XYZ file of N, CA, C and O in Angstrom:
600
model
N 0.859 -1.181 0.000
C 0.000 0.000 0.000
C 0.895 1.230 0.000
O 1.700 1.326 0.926
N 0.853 2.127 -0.874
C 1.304 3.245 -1.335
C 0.114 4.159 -1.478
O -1.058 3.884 -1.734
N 0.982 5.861 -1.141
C 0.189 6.238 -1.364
C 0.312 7.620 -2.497
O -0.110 8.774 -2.573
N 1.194 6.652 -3.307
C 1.028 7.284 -4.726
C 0.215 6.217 -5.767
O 0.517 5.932 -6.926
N -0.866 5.750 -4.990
C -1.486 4.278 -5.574
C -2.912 5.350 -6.105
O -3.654 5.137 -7.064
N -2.974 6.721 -4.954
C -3.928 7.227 -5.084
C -4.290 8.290 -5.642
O -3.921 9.284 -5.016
N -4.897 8.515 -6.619
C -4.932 9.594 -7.878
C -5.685 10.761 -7.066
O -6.166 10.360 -6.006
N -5.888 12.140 -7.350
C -6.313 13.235 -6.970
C -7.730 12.981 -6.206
O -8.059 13.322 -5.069
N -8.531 12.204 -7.294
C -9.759 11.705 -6.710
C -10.401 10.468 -5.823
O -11.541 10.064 -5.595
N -9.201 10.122 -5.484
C -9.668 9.506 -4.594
C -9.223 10.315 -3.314
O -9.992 10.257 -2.356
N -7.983 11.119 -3.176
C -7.702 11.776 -2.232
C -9.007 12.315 -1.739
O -9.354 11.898 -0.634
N -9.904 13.277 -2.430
C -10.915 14.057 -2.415
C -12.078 13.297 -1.758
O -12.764 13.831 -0.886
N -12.337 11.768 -2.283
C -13.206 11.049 -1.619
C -12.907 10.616 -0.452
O -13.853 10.547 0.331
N -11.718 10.246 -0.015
C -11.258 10.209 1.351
C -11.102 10.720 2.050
O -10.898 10.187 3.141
N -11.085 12.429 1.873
C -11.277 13.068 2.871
C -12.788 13.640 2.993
O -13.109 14.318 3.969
N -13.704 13.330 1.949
C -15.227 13.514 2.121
C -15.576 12.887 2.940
O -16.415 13.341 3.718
N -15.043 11.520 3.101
C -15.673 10.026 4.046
C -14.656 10.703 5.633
O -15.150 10.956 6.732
N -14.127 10.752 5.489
C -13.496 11.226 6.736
C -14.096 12.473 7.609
O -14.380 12.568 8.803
N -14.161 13.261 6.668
C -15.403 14.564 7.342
C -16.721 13.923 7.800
O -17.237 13.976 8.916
N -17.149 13.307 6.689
C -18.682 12.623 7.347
C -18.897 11.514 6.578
O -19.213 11.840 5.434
N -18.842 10.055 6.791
C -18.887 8.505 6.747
C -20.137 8.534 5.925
O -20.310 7.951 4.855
N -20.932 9.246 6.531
C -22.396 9.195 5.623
C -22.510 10.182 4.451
O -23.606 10.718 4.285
N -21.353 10.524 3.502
C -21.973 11.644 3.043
C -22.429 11.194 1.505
O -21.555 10.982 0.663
N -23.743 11.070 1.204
C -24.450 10.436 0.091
C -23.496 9.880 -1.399
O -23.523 10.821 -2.192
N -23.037 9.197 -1.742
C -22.395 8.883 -3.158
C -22.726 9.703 -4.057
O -21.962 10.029 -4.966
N -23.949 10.157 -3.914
C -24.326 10.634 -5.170
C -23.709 12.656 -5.021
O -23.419 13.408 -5.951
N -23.709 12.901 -3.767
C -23.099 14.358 -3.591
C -21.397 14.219 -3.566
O -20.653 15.191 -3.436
N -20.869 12.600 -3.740
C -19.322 12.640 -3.935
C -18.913 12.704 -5.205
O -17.904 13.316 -5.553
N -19.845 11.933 -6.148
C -20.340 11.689 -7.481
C -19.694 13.322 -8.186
O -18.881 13.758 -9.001
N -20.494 13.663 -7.417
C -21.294 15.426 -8.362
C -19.572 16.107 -7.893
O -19.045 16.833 -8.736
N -19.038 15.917 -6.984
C -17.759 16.597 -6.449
C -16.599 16.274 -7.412
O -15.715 17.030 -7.816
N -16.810 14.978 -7.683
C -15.521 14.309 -8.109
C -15.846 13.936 -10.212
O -15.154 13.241 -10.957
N -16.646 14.435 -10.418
C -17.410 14.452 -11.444
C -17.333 13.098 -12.229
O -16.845 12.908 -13.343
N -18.028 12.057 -11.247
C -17.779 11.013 -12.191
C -19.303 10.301 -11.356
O -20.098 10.698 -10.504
N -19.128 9.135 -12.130
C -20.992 8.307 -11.990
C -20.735 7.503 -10.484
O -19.633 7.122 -10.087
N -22.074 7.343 -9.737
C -22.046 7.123 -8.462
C -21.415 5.519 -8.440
O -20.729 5.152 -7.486
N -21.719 4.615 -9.584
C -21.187 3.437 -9.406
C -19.633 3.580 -9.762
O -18.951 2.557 -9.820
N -19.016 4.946 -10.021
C -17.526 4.792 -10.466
C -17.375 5.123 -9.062
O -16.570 4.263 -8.704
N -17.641 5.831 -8.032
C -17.519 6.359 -6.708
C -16.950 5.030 -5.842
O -15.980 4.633 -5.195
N -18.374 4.618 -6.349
C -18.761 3.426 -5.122
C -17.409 2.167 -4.987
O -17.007 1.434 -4.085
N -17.032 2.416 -6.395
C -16.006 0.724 -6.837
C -14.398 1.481 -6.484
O -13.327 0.904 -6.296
N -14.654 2.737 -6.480
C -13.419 3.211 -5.478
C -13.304 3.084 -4.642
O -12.261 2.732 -4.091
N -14.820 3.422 -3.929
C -14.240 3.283 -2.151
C -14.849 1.566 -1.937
O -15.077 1.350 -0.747
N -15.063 0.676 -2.607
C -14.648 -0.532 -2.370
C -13.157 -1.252 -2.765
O -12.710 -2.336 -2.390
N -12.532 -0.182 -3.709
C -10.707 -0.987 -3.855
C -10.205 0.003 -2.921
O -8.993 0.116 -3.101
N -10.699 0.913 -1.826
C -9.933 1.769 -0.972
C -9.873 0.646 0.175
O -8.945 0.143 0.809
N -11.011 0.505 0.168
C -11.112 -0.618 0.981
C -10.559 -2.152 1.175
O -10.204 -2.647 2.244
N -10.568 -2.637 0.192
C -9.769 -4.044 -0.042
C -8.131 -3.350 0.054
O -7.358 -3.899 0.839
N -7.721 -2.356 -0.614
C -6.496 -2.455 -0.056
C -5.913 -1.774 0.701
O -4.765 -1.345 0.585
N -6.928 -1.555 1.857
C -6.657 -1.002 3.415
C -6.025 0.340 3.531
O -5.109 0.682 4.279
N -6.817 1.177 2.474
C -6.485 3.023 2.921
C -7.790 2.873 3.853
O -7.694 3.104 5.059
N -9.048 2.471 3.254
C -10.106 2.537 4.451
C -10.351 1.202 5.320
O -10.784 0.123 4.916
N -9.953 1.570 6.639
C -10.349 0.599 7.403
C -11.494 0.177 8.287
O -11.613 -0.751 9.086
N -12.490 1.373 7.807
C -13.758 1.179 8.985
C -14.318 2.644 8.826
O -13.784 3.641 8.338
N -15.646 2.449 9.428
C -16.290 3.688 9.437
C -17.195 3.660 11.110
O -17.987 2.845 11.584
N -16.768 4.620 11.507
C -17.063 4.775 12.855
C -18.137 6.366 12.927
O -18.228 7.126 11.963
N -18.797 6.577 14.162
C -19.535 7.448 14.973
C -18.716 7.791 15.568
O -17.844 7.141 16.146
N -18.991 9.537 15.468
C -17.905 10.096 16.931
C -18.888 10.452 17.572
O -19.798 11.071 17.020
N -18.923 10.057 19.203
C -19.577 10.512 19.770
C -19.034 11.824 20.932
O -17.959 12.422 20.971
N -20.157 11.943 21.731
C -19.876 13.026 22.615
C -19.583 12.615 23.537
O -20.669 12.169 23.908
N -18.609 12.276 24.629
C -18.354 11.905 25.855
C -19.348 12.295 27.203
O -19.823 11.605 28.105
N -19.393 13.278 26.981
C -19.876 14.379 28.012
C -21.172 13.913 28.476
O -21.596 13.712 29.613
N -21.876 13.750 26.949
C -23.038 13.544 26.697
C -23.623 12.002 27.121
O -24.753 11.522 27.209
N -22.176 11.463 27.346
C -22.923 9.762 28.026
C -22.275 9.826 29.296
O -21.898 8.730 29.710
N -21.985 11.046 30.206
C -21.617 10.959 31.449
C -20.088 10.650 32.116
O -19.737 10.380 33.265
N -19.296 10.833 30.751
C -17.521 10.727 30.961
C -17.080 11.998 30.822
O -16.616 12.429 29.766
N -17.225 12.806 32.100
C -16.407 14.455 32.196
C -14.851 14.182 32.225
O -14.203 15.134 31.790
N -14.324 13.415 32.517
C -12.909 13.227 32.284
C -12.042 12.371 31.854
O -11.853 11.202 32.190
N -11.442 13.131 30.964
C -10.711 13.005 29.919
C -9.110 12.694 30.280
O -8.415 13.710 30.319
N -8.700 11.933 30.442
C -7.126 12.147 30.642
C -6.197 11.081 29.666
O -6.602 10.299 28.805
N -4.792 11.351 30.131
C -3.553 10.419 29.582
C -3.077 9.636 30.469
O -3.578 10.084 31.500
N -2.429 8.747 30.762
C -2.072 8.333 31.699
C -0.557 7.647 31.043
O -0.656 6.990 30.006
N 0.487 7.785 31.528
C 1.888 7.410 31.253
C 2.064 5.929 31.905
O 1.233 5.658 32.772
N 2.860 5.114 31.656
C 2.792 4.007 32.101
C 4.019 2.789 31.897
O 4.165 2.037 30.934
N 4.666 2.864 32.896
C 6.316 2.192 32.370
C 5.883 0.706 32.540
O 5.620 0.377 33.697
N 5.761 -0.293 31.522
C 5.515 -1.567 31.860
C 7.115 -2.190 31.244
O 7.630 -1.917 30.160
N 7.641 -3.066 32.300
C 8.337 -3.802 32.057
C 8.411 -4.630 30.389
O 7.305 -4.484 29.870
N 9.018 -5.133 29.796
C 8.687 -5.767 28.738
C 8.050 -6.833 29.431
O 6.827 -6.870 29.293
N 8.618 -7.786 30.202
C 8.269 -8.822 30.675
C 7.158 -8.831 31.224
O 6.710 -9.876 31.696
N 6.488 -7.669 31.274
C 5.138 -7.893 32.120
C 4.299 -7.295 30.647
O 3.179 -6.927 31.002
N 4.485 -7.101 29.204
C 3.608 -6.741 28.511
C 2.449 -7.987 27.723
O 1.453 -7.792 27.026
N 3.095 -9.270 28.193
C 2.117 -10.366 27.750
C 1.049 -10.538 28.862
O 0.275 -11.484 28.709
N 0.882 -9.677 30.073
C 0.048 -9.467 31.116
C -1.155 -8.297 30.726
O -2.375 -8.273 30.558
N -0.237 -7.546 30.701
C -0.876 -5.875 30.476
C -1.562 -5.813 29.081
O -2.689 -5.340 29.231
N -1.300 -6.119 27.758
C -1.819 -6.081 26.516
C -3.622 -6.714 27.122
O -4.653 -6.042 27.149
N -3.461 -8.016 27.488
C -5.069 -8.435 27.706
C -5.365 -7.831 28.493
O -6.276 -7.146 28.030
N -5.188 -7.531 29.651
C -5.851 -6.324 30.563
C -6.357 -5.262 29.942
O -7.560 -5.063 29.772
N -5.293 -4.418 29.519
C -5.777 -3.200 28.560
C -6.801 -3.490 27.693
O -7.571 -2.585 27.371
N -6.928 -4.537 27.287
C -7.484 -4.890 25.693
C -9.222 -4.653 26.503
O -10.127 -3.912 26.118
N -9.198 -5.443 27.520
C -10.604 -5.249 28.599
C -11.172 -4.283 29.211
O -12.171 -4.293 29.932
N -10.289 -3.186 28.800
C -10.989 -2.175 29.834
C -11.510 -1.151 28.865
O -10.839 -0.233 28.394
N -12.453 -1.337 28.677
C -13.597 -0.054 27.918
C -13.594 1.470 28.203
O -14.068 2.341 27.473
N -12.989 1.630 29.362
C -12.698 3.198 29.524
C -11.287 3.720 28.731
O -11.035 4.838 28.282
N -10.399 2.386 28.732
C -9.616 3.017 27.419
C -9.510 3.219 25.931
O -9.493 2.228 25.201
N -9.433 4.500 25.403
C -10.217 4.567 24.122
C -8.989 4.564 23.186
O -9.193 4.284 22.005
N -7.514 4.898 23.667
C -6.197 4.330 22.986
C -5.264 3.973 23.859
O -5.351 4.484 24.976
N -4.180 3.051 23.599
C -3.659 2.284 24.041
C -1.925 2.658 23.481
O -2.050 1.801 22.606
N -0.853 3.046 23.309
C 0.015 3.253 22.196
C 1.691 3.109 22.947
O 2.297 4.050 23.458
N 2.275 1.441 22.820
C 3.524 1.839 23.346
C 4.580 2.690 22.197
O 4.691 2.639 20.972
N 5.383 3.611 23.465
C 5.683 4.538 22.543
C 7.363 4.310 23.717
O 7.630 3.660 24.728
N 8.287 5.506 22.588
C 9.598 5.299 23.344
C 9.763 6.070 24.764
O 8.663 6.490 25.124
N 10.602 6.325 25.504
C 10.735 7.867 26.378
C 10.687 6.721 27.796
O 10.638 5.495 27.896
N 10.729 7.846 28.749
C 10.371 7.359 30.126
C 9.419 6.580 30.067
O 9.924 5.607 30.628
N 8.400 6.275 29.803
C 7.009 5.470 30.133
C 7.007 5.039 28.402
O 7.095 5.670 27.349
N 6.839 3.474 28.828
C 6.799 2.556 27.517
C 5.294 2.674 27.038
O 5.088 2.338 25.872
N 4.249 3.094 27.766
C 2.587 3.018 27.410
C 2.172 4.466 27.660
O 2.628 5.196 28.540
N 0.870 4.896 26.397
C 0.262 6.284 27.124
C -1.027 5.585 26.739
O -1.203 4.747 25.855
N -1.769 6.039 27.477
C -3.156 5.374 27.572
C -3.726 6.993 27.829
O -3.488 7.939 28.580
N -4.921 6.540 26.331
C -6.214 7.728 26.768
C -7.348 7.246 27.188
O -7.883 6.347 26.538
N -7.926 7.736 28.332
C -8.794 7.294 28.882
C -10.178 8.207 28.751
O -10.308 9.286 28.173
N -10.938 7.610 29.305
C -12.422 8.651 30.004
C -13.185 7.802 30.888
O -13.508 6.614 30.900
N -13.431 9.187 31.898
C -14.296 8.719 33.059
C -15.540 9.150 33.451
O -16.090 9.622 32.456
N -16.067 9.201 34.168
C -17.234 9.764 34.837
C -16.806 11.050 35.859
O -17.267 12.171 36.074
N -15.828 10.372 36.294
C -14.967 11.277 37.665
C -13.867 10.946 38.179
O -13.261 9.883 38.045
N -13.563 11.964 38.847
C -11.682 11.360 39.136
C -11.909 10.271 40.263
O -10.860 9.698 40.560
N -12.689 9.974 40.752
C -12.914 9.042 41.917
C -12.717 7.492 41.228
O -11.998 6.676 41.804
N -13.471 7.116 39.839
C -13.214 6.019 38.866
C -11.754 6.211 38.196
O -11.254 5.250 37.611
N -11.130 7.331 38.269
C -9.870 7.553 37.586
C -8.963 6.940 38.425
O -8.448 5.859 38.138
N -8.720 7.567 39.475
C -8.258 7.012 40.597
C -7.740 5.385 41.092
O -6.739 4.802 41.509
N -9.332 5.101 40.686
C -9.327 3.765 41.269
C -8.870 3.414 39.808
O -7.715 3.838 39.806
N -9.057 2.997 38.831
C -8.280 2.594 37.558
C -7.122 2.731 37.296
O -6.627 1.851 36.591
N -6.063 4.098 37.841
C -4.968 4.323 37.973
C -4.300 3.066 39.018
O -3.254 2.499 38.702
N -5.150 2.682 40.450
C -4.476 1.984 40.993
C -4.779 0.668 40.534
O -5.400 0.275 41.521
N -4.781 0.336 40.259
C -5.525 -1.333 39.055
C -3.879 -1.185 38.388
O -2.988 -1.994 38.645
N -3.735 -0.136 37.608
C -2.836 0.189 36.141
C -1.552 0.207 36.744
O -0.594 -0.075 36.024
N -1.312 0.560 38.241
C -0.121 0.629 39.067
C 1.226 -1.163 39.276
O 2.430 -1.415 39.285
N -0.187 -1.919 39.405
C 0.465 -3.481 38.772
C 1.331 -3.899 38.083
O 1.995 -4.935 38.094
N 1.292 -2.765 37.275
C 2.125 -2.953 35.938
C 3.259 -1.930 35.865
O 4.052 -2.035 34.929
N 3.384 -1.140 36.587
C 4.261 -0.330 36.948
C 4.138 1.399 37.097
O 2.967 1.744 36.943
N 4.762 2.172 37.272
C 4.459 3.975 37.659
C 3.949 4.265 36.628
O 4.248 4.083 35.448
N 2.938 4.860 37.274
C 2.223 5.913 36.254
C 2.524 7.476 36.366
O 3.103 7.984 37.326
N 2.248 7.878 35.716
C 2.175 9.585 35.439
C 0.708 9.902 34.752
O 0.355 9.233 33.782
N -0.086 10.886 35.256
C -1.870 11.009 34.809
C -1.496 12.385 34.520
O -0.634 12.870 35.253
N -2.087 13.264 33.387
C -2.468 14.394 33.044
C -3.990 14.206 32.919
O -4.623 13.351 32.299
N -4.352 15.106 33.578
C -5.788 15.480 33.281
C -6.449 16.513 32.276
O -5.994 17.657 32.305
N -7.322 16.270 31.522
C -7.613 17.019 30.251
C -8.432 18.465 30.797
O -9.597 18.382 31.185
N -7.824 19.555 30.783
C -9.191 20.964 31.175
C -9.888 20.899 29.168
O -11.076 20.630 28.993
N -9.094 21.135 28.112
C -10.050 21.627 26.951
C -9.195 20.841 26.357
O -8.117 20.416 26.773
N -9.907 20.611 25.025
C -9.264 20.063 23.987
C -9.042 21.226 22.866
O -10.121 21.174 22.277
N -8.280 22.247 22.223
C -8.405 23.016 20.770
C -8.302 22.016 19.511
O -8.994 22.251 18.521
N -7.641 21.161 19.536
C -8.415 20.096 18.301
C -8.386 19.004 17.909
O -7.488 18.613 17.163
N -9.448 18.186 18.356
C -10.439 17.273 18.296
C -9.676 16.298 17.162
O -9.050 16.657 16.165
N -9.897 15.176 17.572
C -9.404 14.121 16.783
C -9.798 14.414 15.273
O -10.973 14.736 15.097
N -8.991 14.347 14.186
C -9.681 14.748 12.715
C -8.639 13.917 11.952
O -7.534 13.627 12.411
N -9.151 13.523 10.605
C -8.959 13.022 9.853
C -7.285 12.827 9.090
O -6.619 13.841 9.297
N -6.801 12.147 8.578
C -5.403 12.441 8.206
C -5.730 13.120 6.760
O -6.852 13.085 6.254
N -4.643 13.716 6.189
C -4.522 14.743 5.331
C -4.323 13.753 3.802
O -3.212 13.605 3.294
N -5.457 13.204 3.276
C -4.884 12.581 2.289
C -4.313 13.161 0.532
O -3.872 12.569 -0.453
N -4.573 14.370 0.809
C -3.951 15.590 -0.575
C -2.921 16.111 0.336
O -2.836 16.222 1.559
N -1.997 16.456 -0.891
C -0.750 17.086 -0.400
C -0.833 18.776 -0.925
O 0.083 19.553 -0.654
């Protein structure tokens, strides 16, 4: 997978589907000036060869009762990551998971209800070794799409 595989127009359709998953074929059609079944057999070879991997809902956190938002840093031993991967994999309040290099081998994004469930999840996550928690006050910008035109 390359992504000089992808001609101008499909760039354009991929970032239509990325703005909004639902946005009618026939208004990508009219954008990209070609027939809705030429649309459609694009974003089914986008798909078979894994530029698109899924189409998801963003929802509102807030709005289902998770006011907090945080990171949580997390030094796991190697030897303890065939422990920690299934743990993590179970816990539904984490919404990413990403070992990365630096002081702390894991950053985990979470959401809660309240720091009282944070808390107690932090000490669960302590098993596995020190944590470090930032807590989220605002976000300026919101998870968005990758840039598929240059």
């Amino acid at each position: 997978m390359r992504k000089e595989q992808l001609d101008e127009t499909d760039k354009i359709i991929l970032d239509m589907l990325q703005t909004n998953a639902k946005t009618p074929l026939k208004e990508m059609a009219n954008r990209v000036y070609l027939s809705t079944p030429a649309v459609s057999a694009r974003i089914d070879r986008m798909e078979k060869e894994g530029y698109i991997t899924g189409y998801h809902a963003q929802i509102n956190p807030v709005a289902l009762g998770y006011h907090i938002k945080a990171f949580i840093h997390l030094e796991v031993l190697p030897e303890d990551k065939k422990d920690f991967y299934p743990f993590v994999q179970e816990c539904r309040n984490v919404i990413e998971c990403n070992c990365v290099t630096g002081d702390y081998s894991m950053v985990l994004e979470v959401l809660f209800p309240g720091t009282v469930e944070l808390d107690q999840f932090i000490g669960e996550l302590q098993r596995f070794g020190r944590t470090k928690t930032l807590i989220v006050f605002s976000t300026s910008v919101e998870h968005r799409g990758i840039l598929a035109e240059e």
